[in-house]
Coordinates of C-alpha atoms and ligand atoms in Angstrom, one line a residue:
M743 CA 97.3 112.6 89.4
A744 CA 97.8 109.0 90.4
S745 CA 94.1 108.5 90.8
T746 CA 93.3 110.0 87.4
R747 CA 95.8 107.6 85.9
Q748 CA 94.2 104.8 87.8
T749 CA 90.7 105.6 86.6
L750 CA 92.0 105.8 83.0
G751 CA 93.7 102.5 83.4
T752 CA 90.5 100.9 84.8
L753 CA 88.4 102.3 82.0
G754 CA 90.8 101.1 79.4
F755 CA 90.9 97.7 80.9
A756 CA 87.1 97.5 81.0
A757 CA 86.9 98.5 77.4
L758 CA 89.4 95.9 76.4
A759 CA 87.7 93.2 78.5
A760 CA 84.3 94.1 76.9
A761 CA 85.8 93.9 73.5
A762 CA 87.4 90.5 74.2
V763 CA 84.1 89.1 75.5
A764 CA 82.2 90.4 72.4
V765 CA 84.8 89.0 70.0
V766 CA 84.8 85.5 71.5
T767 CA 81.0 85.3 71.7
L768 CA 80.2 86.9 68.3
V769 CA 82.9 86.2 65.8
P770 CA 82.5 82.7 64.3
M771 CA 85.3 80.3 65.4
Q772 CA 86.4 76.8 64.9
D773 CA 85.7 74.3 67.7
Y774 CA 89.4 73.8 68.1
T775 CA 90.0 77.5 68.7
V776 CA 87.2 77.7 71.3
H777 CA 88.6 74.6 73.0
I778 CA 92.0 76.2 73.3
L779 CA 90.6 79.5 74.6
V780 CA 88.4 77.8 77.2
Q781 CA 91.4 75.9 78.4
T782 CA 93.6 79.0 78.5
S783 CA 91.0 81.1 80.3
T784 CA 90.1 78.6 83.0
F785 CA 93.7 77.6 83.6
A786 CA 94.6 81.3 83.8
I787 CA 92.2 81.8 86.7
A788 CA 93.9 79.0 88.7
V789 CA 97.3 80.6 87.8
F790 CA 96.0 83.9 89.1
G791 CA 95.7 82.1 92.4
L792 CA 99.4 81.3 92.3
T793 CA 100.1 84.9 91.4
V794 CA 98.5 85.7 94.8
V795 CA 100.0 83.0 97.0
L796 CA 103.5 82.7 95.3
G797 CA 103.9 86.0 93.6
L798 CA 102.5 88.3 96.2
C799 CA 102.9 86.4 99.4
G800 CA 105.9 84.1 98.6
Q801 CA 104.3 80.9 99.8
I802 CA 104.6 77.8 97.6
N803 CA 101.4 75.9 96.8
L804 CA 102.1 72.6 94.9
A805 CA 98.5 71.5 95.1
Q806 CA 96.8 74.0 92.8
A807 CA 95.6 71.2 90.6
A808 CA 93.8 69.6 93.6
F809 CA 91.9 72.9 94.3
F810 CA 91.2 73.1 90.5
G811 CA 89.9 69.6 90.9
F812 CA 87.6 70.5 93.8
G813 CA 85.9 73.1 91.6
A814 CA 85.7 70.7 88.6
Y815 CA 84.3 67.8 90.5
A816 CA 81.8 70.0 92.3
V817 CA 80.4 71.2 89.0
G818 CA 80.7 67.8 87.4
L819 CA 79.1 65.7 90.1
G820 CA 76.7 68.6 91.1
T821 CA 75.3 69.2 87.6
A822 CA 75.5 65.6 86.2
D823 CA 74.6 63.4 89.2
L824 CA 72.7 65.8 91.5
H825 CA 71.1 67.9 88.8
M826 CA 72.1 71.1 90.5
N827 CA 72.1 74.5 89.0
F828 CA 75.5 75.3 87.4
W829 CA 76.1 78.5 89.3
L830 CA 75.2 76.8 92.6
A831 CA 77.6 73.9 91.9
L832 CA 80.3 76.4 90.9
A833 CA 79.8 78.3 94.2
M834 CA 79.9 75.0 96.1
G835 CA 83.2 74.1 94.4
A836 CA 84.7 77.5 95.2
G837 CA 83.5 77.2 98.8
I838 CA 85.0 73.7 99.2
A839 CA 88.3 74.9 97.7
L840 CA 88.2 77.9 100.1
V841 CA 87.6 75.8 103.2
M842 CA 90.2 73.2 102.2
G843 CA 92.7 75.9 101.3
A844 CA 92.2 77.7 104.6
L845 CA 92.4 74.5 106.6
L846 CA 95.6 73.4 104.8
G847 CA 97.0 76.8 105.3
M848 CA 96.1 77.0 108.9
T849 CA 97.7 73.7 109.7
T850 CA 100.9 74.1 107.7
L851 CA 101.8 77.7 107.2
K852 CA 103.5 77.9 110.6
L853 CA 106.0 75.5 109.0
G854 CA 106.9 77.4 105.9
G855 CA 109.6 76.7 103.3
H856 CA 110.3 73.0 102.4
Y857 CA 107.8 71.6 104.8
L858 CA 105.1 73.7 103.2
A859 CA 106.1 72.4 99.8
M860 CA 106.1 68.8 101.0
V861 CA 102.7 69.1 102.8
T862 CA 101.1 70.6 99.7
I863 CA 102.4 67.7 97.6
S864 CA 101.1 65.1 100.0
F865 CA 97.7 66.9 100.0
Q866 CA 97.7 66.9 96.2
Q867 CA 98.4 63.1 96.2
I868 CA 95.7 62.4 98.7
V869 CA 93.2 64.3 96.7
T870 CA 94.2 62.4 93.5
L871 CA 93.9 59.1 95.4
I872 CA 90.4 60.0 96.6
M873 CA 89.3 60.9 93.0
V874 CA 90.6 57.6 91.7
N875 CA 89.4 55.3 94.5
W876 CA 86.2 56.7 96.0
I877 CA 84.4 55.2 93.0
P878 CA 80.7 55.4 94.3
V879 CA 81.0 59.1 94.5
T880 CA 83.7 60.2 92.0
H881 CA 83.2 57.4 89.4
G882 CA 86.9 56.7 89.9
P883 CA 89.2 56.6 86.8
D884 CA 86.2 56.7 84.4
G885 CA 85.7 60.3 85.4
V886 CA 82.4 62.3 85.2
G887 CA 80.6 63.0 81.9
R888 CA 77.4 64.8 80.9
I889 CA 78.4 67.9 82.8
Q890 CA 75.8 70.7 82.3
R891 CA 76.4 74.3 81.4
P892 CA 74.3 77.3 82.7
L893 CA 71.0 77.7 80.8
L894 CA 71.8 80.9 79.1
F895 CA 75.2 79.8 78.0
Q896 CA 74.7 76.4 76.3
S897 CA 76.8 77.0 73.2
S898 CA 80.5 76.6 73.6
Q899 CA 81.2 80.1 72.4
A900 CA 78.6 81.6 74.8
F901 CA 80.3 79.7 77.6
L902 CA 83.7 80.9 76.4
G903 CA 82.3 84.4 76.8
V904 CA 81.6 83.6 80.5
C905 CA 85.1 82.3 81.0
V906 CA 86.7 85.3 79.4
F907 CA 84.5 87.6 81.5
A908 CA 85.6 85.8 84.6
V909 CA 89.3 86.1 83.6
A910 CA 88.8 89.8 83.1
V911 CA 87.0 90.4 86.5
I912 CA 89.3 88.2 88.5
G913 CA 92.4 89.4 86.7
Y914 CA 91.4 93.0 87.4
L915 CA 91.0 92.3 91.1
V916 CA 94.3 90.4 91.3
W917 CA 95.9 93.3 89.4
R918 CA 94.6 95.8 92.0
L919 CA 95.4 93.6 95.0
P920 CA 99.0 94.7 95.6
Q921 CA 97.9 98.3 96.2
T922 CA 95.4 97.3 98.9
P923 CA 96.3 97.0 102.6
L924 CA 96.0 93.2 102.3
G925 CA 98.1 93.0 99.2
R926 CA 100.7 95.3 100.7
S927 CA 100.9 93.0 103.8
M928 CA 101.3 90.0 101.5
R929 CA 104.2 91.6 99.7
A930 CA 105.8 92.6 103.0
V931 CA 105.5 89.0 104.3
R932 CA 107.1 87.8 101.0
D933 CA 110.0 90.3 101.2
N934 CA 110.8 89.9 104.8
E935 CA 108.7 88.0 107.3
L936 CA 110.4 89.1 110.4
A937 CA 110.3 92.8 109.5
A938 CA 106.6 92.4 108.5
G939 CA 105.7 91.1 111.9
V940 CA 107.7 93.8 113.6
A941 CA 106.0 96.4 111.4
G942 CA 102.7 95.3 112.8
I943 CA 101.5 92.7 110.3
N944 CA 99.9 89.5 111.5
V945 CA 102.1 87.3 109.3
Y946 CA 100.2 84.0 109.9
K947 CA 96.8 85.5 109.1
V948 CA 98.1 87.1 105.9
K949 CA 99.6 83.9 104.8
V950 CA 96.4 81.9 105.5
A951 CA 94.4 84.6 103.6
A952 CA 96.7 84.3 100.6
F953 CA 96.5 80.5 100.6
A954 CA 92.7 80.5 100.9
L955 CA 92.4 83.1 98.1
S956 CA 94.7 81.1 95.9
A957 CA 92.6 77.9 96.6
V958 CA 89.3 79.6 95.8
L959 CA 90.6 80.9 92.5
G960 CA 91.8 77.3 91.7
G961 CA 88.2 76.2 92.5
I962 CA 86.6 78.7 90.3
G963 CA 88.9 78.0 87.4
G964 CA 88.2 74.2 87.8
G965 CA 84.5 74.7 87.9
L966 CA 84.5 76.7 84.7
F967 CA 86.9 74.1 83.1
A968 CA 84.4 71.3 83.9
G969 CA 81.6 73.4 82.3
G970 CA 83.7 74.0 79.2
F971 CA 84.7 70.4 78.5
A972 CA 81.6 68.6 79.9
Y973 CA 83.9 65.8 81.1
V974 CA 86.5 65.5 83.8
S975 CA 88.7 62.7 85.1
P976 CA 91.3 62.3 87.9
D977 CA 94.4 62.5 85.6
Q978 CA 93.5 66.2 84.7
F979 CA 94.1 67.2 88.4
S980 CA 97.3 65.3 89.2
F981 CA 100.5 66.5 90.7
A982 CA 101.9 66.9 87.2
E983 CA 99.2 69.5 86.5
S984 CA 100.1 71.4 89.7
I985 CA 103.6 71.6 88.3
V986 CA 102.3 72.9 85.0
F987 CA 100.4 75.6 86.9
I988 CA 103.6 76.6 88.7
T989 CA 105.5 76.7 85.5
M990 CA 102.9 78.9 83.8
T991 CA 103.2 81.3 86.8
L992 CA 107.0 81.5 86.7
L993 CA 107.2 81.6 82.9
G994 CA 104.9 84.6 82.5
G995 CA 106.0 86.4 85.6
V996 CA 105.0 85.6 89.1
A997 CA 104.2 89.1 90.2
A998 CA 101.3 90.2 88.1
P999 CA 98.2 88.6 86.5
V1000 CA 99.3 89.8 83.1
G1001 CA 102.3 87.4 83.6
A1002 CA 99.9 84.6 84.6
L1003 CA 97.9 85.1 81.4
I1004 CA 101.0 85.2 79.2
G1005 CA 102.5 82.1 80.9
T1006 CA 99.2 80.2 80.6
G1007 CA 98.6 81.1 77.0
L1008 CA 102.2 80.2 76.0
L1009 CA 102.2 76.8 77.7
I1010 CA 98.9 75.9 76.1
V1011 CA 99.5 77.3 72.7
L1012 CA 103.2 76.5 72.3
P1013 CA 102.7 72.7 72.4
E1014 CA 99.7 73.0 70.0
S1015 CA 101.6 75.1 67.6
L1016 CA 104.5 72.7 67.5
R1017 CA 102.2 69.8 66.5
F1018 CA 103.3 70.0 62.9
L1019 CA 106.7 68.7 64.1
K1020 CA 105.1 65.4 65.3
S1021 CA 106.4 63.6 62.3
V1022 CA 109.9 63.8 63.8
P1023 CA 109.6 61.9 67.1
G1024 CA 111.0 63.8 70.1
L1025 CA 111.7 67.0 68.3
Y1026 CA 108.6 68.7 69.5
L1027 CA 109.4 68.0 73.1
A1028 CA 112.9 69.2 72.7
I1029 CA 111.9 72.5 71.2
Y1030 CA 109.2 73.0 73.8
G1031 CA 111.6 72.2 76.7
L1032 CA 114.4 74.3 75.3
S1033 CA 112.1 77.4 74.9
I1034 CA 111.0 77.1 78.5
I1035 CA 114.6 76.8 79.7
L1036 CA 115.7 79.7 77.6
I1037 CA 112.9 82.0 78.8
I1038 CA 113.5 81.2 82.5
R1039 CA 117.3 81.5 82.0
Y1040 CA 117.2 84.9 80.3
M1041 CA 114.1 86.3 82.0
P1042 CA 114.3 85.3 85.6
D1043 CA 111.3 87.6 86.4
G1044 CA 109.2 85.9 83.7
I1045 CA 108.2 87.5 80.4
W1046 CA 106.0 90.2 82.0
G1047 CA 108.6 90.9 84.6
F1048 CA 111.2 91.4 81.8
V1049 CA 108.9 93.9 80.0
Q1050 CA 108.0 95.7 83.2
N1051 CA 111.5 96.2 84.3
R1052 CA 112.1 98.0 81.0
V1053 CA 109.1 100.3 81.3
R1054 CA 109.1 100.9 85.0
R1055 CA 110.9 104.2 84.6
W1056 CA 108.0 105.7 82.6
L1057 CA 105.4 104.3 85.0
A1058 CA 106.8 105.9 88.2
P1059 CA 104.4 108.4 89.8
P1060 CA 105.4 112.1 89.7
P1061 CA 107.1 113.6 92.8
F1062 CA 104.9 115.0 95.5
A1063 CA 103.7 118.6 95.2
G1064 CA 103.8 121.0 98.2
A1065 CA 105.6 120.7 101.5
P1066 CA 105.2 117.5 103.6
A1067 CA 103.4 117.7 107.0
E1068 CA 105.5 117.6 110.1
L1069 CA 105.9 114.2 111.7
M1070 CA 103.9 113.9 114.8
L1071 CA 105.4 111.4 117.3
A1072 CA 104.3 109.7 120.5
P1073 CA 101.4 112.0 121.4
A1074 CA 100.6 109.4 124.1
Y1075 CA 103.1 111.0 126.5
A1076 CA 101.5 114.2 127.7
A1077 CA 98.2 112.5 127.9
S1078 CA 99.4 109.8 130.2
A1079 CA 102.1 111.6 132.2
D1080 CA 100.7 110.1 135.4
A1081 CA 100.8 106.5 134.1
A1082 CA 103.9 104.2 134.6
P1083 CA 107.0 106.4 134.5
M1084 CA 108.9 103.6 132.8
A1085 CA 108.5 103.1 129.1
L1086 CA 110.0 99.6 129.4
E1087 CA 110.7 97.3 132.3
V1088 CA 112.6 94.1 131.8
R1089 CA 112.5 91.7 134.8
D1090 CA 114.7 88.6 135.2
L1091 CA 114.7 88.0 131.4
C1092 CA 116.2 84.7 130.2
K1093 CA 116.6 83.4 126.7
H1094 CA 118.4 80.1 126.4
F1095 CA 119.1 78.3 123.1
G1096 CA 119.6 74.7 124.3
G1097 CA 122.7 75.1 126.4
V1098 CA 123.6 78.6 125.2
K1099 CA 122.4 81.1 127.8
A1100 CA 122.3 84.1 125.4
V1101 CA 120.3 86.1 127.9
D1102 CA 120.6 85.0 131.5
G1103 CA 118.4 86.8 133.9
I1104 CA 118.8 90.5 133.1
S1105 CA 116.7 93.3 134.5
F1106 CA 116.7 97.0 133.6
S1107 CA 114.2 99.8 133.1
V1108 CA 114.0 102.6 130.5
R1109 CA 112.5 105.8 131.8
R1110 CA 110.0 107.7 129.6
G1111 CA 111.5 110.3 127.3
Q1112 CA 115.0 109.0 127.8
V1113 CA 117.6 107.6 125.4
H1114 CA 118.9 104.4 127.0
A1115 CA 121.9 102.5 125.6
L1116 CA 122.4 98.7 125.8
I1117 CA 126.1 97.9 125.3
G1118 CA 128.4 95.0 125.6
P1119 CA 130.9 93.0 123.7
N1120 CA 129.9 90.9 120.7
G1121 CA 127.9 87.9 121.7
S1122 CA 126.9 89.4 125.0
G1123 CA 123.2 89.0 124.3
K1124 CA 122.1 92.5 123.1
T1125 CA 120.4 91.4 119.8
T1126 CA 118.8 88.5 121.6
T1127 CA 117.4 90.8 124.2
L1128 CA 116.0 93.0 121.5
N1129 CA 114.5 90.0 119.8
V1130 CA 112.8 88.9 123.0
L1131 CA 111.6 92.5 123.6
S1132 CA 110.0 92.7 120.1
G1133 CA 108.5 89.2 120.3
I1134 CA 110.6 87.5 117.6
Y1135 CA 111.8 85.1 120.3
T1136 CA 109.7 84.0 123.2
A1137 CA 111.4 84.5 126.6
T1138 CA 112.6 81.3 128.4
S1139 CA 111.5 83.1 131.6
G1140 CA 111.1 86.6 132.9
R1141 CA 108.8 89.5 132.0
V1142 CA 108.6 92.4 129.6
L1143 CA 106.5 95.4 130.5
L1144 CA 105.8 98.1 127.9
G1145 CA 104.4 101.3 129.5
G1146 CA 103.4 99.2 132.5
R1147 CA 101.6 96.6 130.4
D1148 CA 102.8 93.0 130.4
V1149 CA 103.6 92.1 126.7
T1150 CA 105.7 89.0 127.4
A1151 CA 103.2 86.7 125.7
L1152 CA 102.3 88.9 122.7
P1153 CA 103.4 88.1 119.1
P1154 CA 105.5 90.8 117.3
H1155 CA 102.7 92.5 115.5
A1156 CA 100.7 92.9 118.7
R1157 CA 103.7 94.5 120.5
T1158 CA 104.0 96.9 117.6
V1159 CA 100.4 97.9 118.0
A1160 CA 101.1 98.2 121.7
G1161 CA 103.7 100.9 121.0
L1162 CA 107.0 99.2 120.0
G1163 CA 109.0 100.1 117.0
R1164 CA 112.4 98.7 116.0
T1165 CA 115.1 98.5 113.4
F1166 CA 117.4 95.5 112.7
Q1167 CA 121.1 95.0 113.0
N1168 CA 121.0 93.6 109.5
I1169 CA 118.7 96.0 107.6
R1170 CA 115.4 94.4 106.9
L1171 CA 113.5 96.4 104.3
F1172 CA 110.8 95.1 101.9
R1173 CA 113.1 94.9 98.9
S1174 CA 110.6 94.9 96.1
M1175 CA 109.0 98.1 97.3
T1176 CA 109.6 101.8 97.1
A1177 CA 110.8 103.8 100.1
L1178 CA 107.3 105.2 100.4
E1179 CA 105.6 101.8 100.3
N1180 CA 108.0 100.5 103.0
V1181 CA 107.1 103.4 105.3
I1182 CA 103.4 103.1 104.5
I1183 CA 103.5 99.5 105.9
G1184 CA 105.0 100.9 109.1
A1185 CA 102.2 103.4 109.4
E1186 CA 99.4 101.0 108.5
Q1187 CA 98.3 99.2 111.7
P1188 CA 95.0 98.1 113.1
G1189 CA 93.9 100.6 115.7
N1190 CA 96.3 103.2 114.5
Q1191 CA 94.6 106.5 115.1
I1192 CA 97.2 108.7 113.5
A1193 CA 96.5 107.6 109.9
S1194 CA 93.4 105.8 108.5
G1195 CA 92.5 105.9 104.8
H1196 CA 95.0 105.8 102.0
A1197 CA 95.6 109.5 101.7
A1198 CA 96.4 109.8 105.4
L1199 CA 98.7 106.9 105.3
V1200 CA 100.6 108.4 102.4
E1201 CA 100.9 111.7 104.2
R1202 CA 102.1 110.0 107.3
A1203 CA 104.7 108.0 105.4
R1204 CA 105.8 111.1 103.5
A1205 CA 106.2 113.0 106.8
A1206 CA 108.3 110.2 108.2
L1207 CA 110.5 110.1 105.1
A1208 CA 110.9 113.9 105.2
F1209 CA 111.9 113.6 108.8
V1210 CA 114.9 111.4 107.9
G1211 CA 115.6 113.6 104.8
L1212 CA 114.6 111.2 102.0
E1213 CA 111.2 112.5 100.9
A1214 CA 112.4 113.5 97.5
R1215 CA 113.2 109.9 96.7
A1216 CA 110.0 108.4 98.0
H1217 CA 109.1 106.6 94.8
E1218 CA 112.4 104.9 94.2
L1219 CA 112.9 101.2 95.0
V1220 CA 114.7 100.7 98.3
T1221 CA 117.4 98.6 96.6
G1222 CA 118.6 101.7 94.8
F1223 CA 119.5 103.4 98.1
S1224 CA 122.9 103.4 99.8
Y1225 CA 123.4 101.4 102.9
G1226 CA 123.2 104.4 105.1
H1227 CA 120.0 105.6 103.5
Q1228 CA 118.4 102.2 103.8
R1229 CA 119.0 102.5 107.5
L1230 CA 117.2 105.8 107.5
I1231 CA 114.3 104.3 105.6
E1232 CA 114.1 101.6 108.3
I1233 CA 114.1 104.2 111.0
A1234 CA 111.3 106.1 109.1
R1235 CA 109.3 102.9 108.8
A1236 CA 109.5 102.4 112.6
L1237 CA 108.7 106.1 113.3
A1238 CA 105.7 106.0 111.0
G1239 CA 104.1 103.4 113.3
N1240 CA 104.0 106.0 116.1
P1241 CA 105.9 104.0 118.6
T1242 CA 106.2 104.9 122.3
L1243 CA 109.5 103.1 122.5
L1244 CA 112.0 102.9 119.6
L1245 CA 114.5 100.0 119.6
L1246 CA 117.6 100.5 117.5
D1247 CA 120.0 97.6 116.9
E1248 CA 123.4 99.0 115.9
P1249 CA 122.1 101.9 113.7
A1250 CA 125.6 103.2 113.2
A1251 CA 127.2 100.0 112.1
G1252 CA 128.5 100.2 108.5
L1253 CA 128.0 103.9 108.2
N1254 CA 130.8 106.3 107.2
S1255 CA 131.7 109.2 109.4
T1256 CA 129.4 111.7 107.6
E1257 CA 126.5 109.3 107.8
K1258 CA 127.2 108.8 111.5
L1259 CA 127.0 112.5 112.1
G1260 CA 123.7 112.6 110.3
L1261 CA 122.5 109.7 112.3
R1262 CA 123.5 111.4 115.6
D1263 CA 121.5 114.5 114.6
L1264 CA 118.5 112.4 113.7
L1265 CA 118.6 110.6 117.0
K1266 CA 118.8 113.9 118.8
R1267 CA 115.8 115.2 116.8
I1268 CA 113.8 112.1 117.7
A1269 CA 114.8 112.4 121.3
A1270 CA 113.8 116.1 121.3
K1271 CA 110.3 115.1 120.3
G1272 CA 110.1 113.2 123.6
L1273 CA 110.3 109.7 122.1
T1274 CA 111.9 107.0 124.3
I1275 CA 114.8 105.2 122.6
L1276 CA 116.7 102.0 123.5
I1277 CA 119.8 101.9 121.4
I1278 CA 122.4 99.3 120.9
D1279 CA 125.7 100.5 119.4
H1280 CA 129.4 100.0 119.5
D1281 CA 130.2 103.5 118.6
M1282 CA 131.0 105.0 122.0
T1283 CA 131.1 108.5 120.7
L1284 CA 127.6 108.2 119.5
V1285 CA 126.4 106.4 122.7
T1286 CA 128.0 109.0 125.0
E1287 CA 126.5 111.8 123.0
V1288 CA 123.0 110.7 122.8
A1289 CA 122.4 108.3 125.8
E1290 CA 121.5 109.5 129.2
S1291 CA 121.6 106.0 130.8
I1292 CA 123.4 102.8 130.0
T1293 CA 123.0 99.1 130.7
V1294 CA 126.0 96.9 130.1
L1295 CA 125.8 93.2 129.3
N1296 CA 128.5 90.6 129.3
F1297 CA 127.9 86.8 128.7
G1298 CA 124.1 87.4 128.9
R1299 CA 124.2 89.1 132.3
R1300 CA 124.0 92.7 133.4
I1301 CA 127.3 93.9 134.7
A1302 CA 126.4 97.6 135.1
D1303 CA 123.4 99.9 134.9
G1304 CA 122.9 103.6 135.6
V1305 CA 123.7 107.1 134.5
A1306 CA 125.9 107.0 131.4
A1307 CA 129.0 108.8 132.7
D1308 CA 129.1 106.7 135.9
V1309 CA 128.7 103.4 134.2
L1310 CA 131.5 104.1 131.7
R1311 CA 133.8 104.8 134.6
Q1312 CA 133.3 101.5 136.3
P1313 CA 136.5 99.3 136.2
D1314 CA 134.7 96.0 135.3
V1315 CA 132.9 97.7 132.4
I1316 CA 136.2 99.0 131.1
A1317 CA 137.7 95.6 131.5
A1318 CA 134.9 93.7 129.9
Y1319 CA 133.9 96.1 127.2
L1320 CA 136.8 98.4 126.3
G1321 CA 139.7 96.0 127.1
T1322 CA 142.4 96.9 129.5
E1323 CA 144.4 98.8 127.0
P1324 CA 142.5 101.8 125.4
D1325 CA 143.9 101.0 121.9
A1326 CA 143.0 97.3 121.9
P1327 CA 139.3 97.1 121.0
A1328 CA 137.7 94.0 122.6
F1329 CA 135.0 94.1 119.9
T1330 CA 134.7 94.6 116.2
Ligands
ADP1595 P1 125.1 90.5 120.5 O1 124.0 91.1 119.8 O2 125.3 91.1 121.9 O3 126.4 90.5 119.7 P2 123.6 88.1 120.3 O4 122.4 88.4 121.1 O5 123.5 88.1 118.9 O6 124.8 89.0 120.8 O7 124.1 86.6 120.7 C1 124.3 86.2 122.0 C2 124.7 84.7 122.1 O8 123.5 84.0 121.7 C3 125.8 84.4 121.1 O9 126.6 83.4 121.7 C4 125.0 83.7 120.0 O10 125.8 82.8 119.3 C5 123.8 83.1 120.7 N1 122.6 83.1 119.8 C6 122.0 84.1 119.3 N2 120.9 83.8 118.6 C7 120.9 82.4 118.6 C8 120.1 81.4 118.0 N3 119.0 81.7 117.3 N4 120.4 80.1 118.3 C9 121.4 79.8 119.1 N5 122.3 80.7 119.6 C10 122.0 82.0 119.4
MG1596 MG1 123.9 92.1 117.9

């Protein structure tokens, strides 16, 4: 079903694109109209780049005009001064933008947030300075004239056809991107970076890819722009233009290329159509500014986002037909029964935050196939331990062995590939995605033998959702689920990755008593499949019912460890954890 719809959509799009190219090349037009359309289409390609990096991946790029400039100057200097072939010059511009984008991304994307914004602004300013001051090469403020077009597309309308064709092809690819593994990873990184890493995504690599992709689209847009106008100068690629690109993205809707196209068209056509107001000074700017403010105020997801939210209900795929497959878990066990008997060994683990010794030299082991609980009062270091185990924090000292393998130095995604799955104390789902998409990301890992290819991934994710009882709502956005159900989706996402060890941080927190019973049954069903679980929870009924062994922490140190019943009888555990009076909880 979905694939038929997709094919129809693609065919419809191709027909529309072909019609657009035919119209702009064949129907006679005024120079002015051609001018506006060339500008819109070349800008739109650069804005598509921002759809990728900002819309899909959530990374800010305030230097898109600089990448646009790389493409424009490559075509300008290449064709005018070096007498290069247009296409070769365009490819060179795209290549330069790609390399610069990748380099800028690699050096700055570890920073993120405000730093990233500032570094991209500085980069933009440096590029402008070079354009203005490196006169022997760039011609400085005079700019570059006599830029050549490709042989077969000398007339401005023929060249416009090229631009519209490029918009269609690139727009199509950007439109399809979110449904590809790379696009899904980008959305996961945007929605929740920590969870993306723990779900097996190499966050840094995905960000650099998004940045480089955005830069290359900037370069292509700029190269075509230079061909269209035959003259470029530094002021066309300034910081102010970068802001215009960002505004176009936000105005139309950051999440899809349609939005980019709407935003670009609007910001180019709106000022032009208000020119008749020029007789009243200032009025034109006021109306222009006010329109933008009103749109952003009343359509926070942009114009296309606004439309999409209204039609989403009719676009949802139909429910699955037939029964889901049974969820296969941890097949690694039987095969490696003679390997290390411990699923997890923690040795002298320390995690200090400055003077705070959150975890201060703890050791414990989790036996294969067992449910092991990690308990202790609030602030005793349980979550920190889990964060060190899953690689979100690097250990100050000590070692972590997963199935006998030292994973202490591995980043989160590599530990996930090595067999770790986890949920978070504060639920971390990918909020803009459906339940199914969330779980697909859990299933989708390099080297994952259980599911390769899209159909297999969907089946695996569906089986995991069915296992937690939510398969019927697979296509709903996760934000529409109750808190308890969101926890179940998080567990399904971890299970889909086929972990050998499942880490659960307070899964019962915030659940009502019915939900707690459901969770207890789910944990028992997971344990019955032979999966090893390390669970943190304050609900002692749950802990005593599911856990066979317990490690107790207090002030970052281990104060007890062993068979559940024995541990809970120890006086110092009762004192530290339960308080001396049974009715007075020492924790909340
Ligand atoms: P628990 O999960 O057992 O309630 P945590 O592991 O969250 O405890 O916290 C243990 C201690 O470490 C607390 O004192 C907490 O304030 C401190 N801590 C946790 N994370 C950080 C951090 N990122 N920076 C500084 N201190 C932290
Ligand atoms: Mg905690």
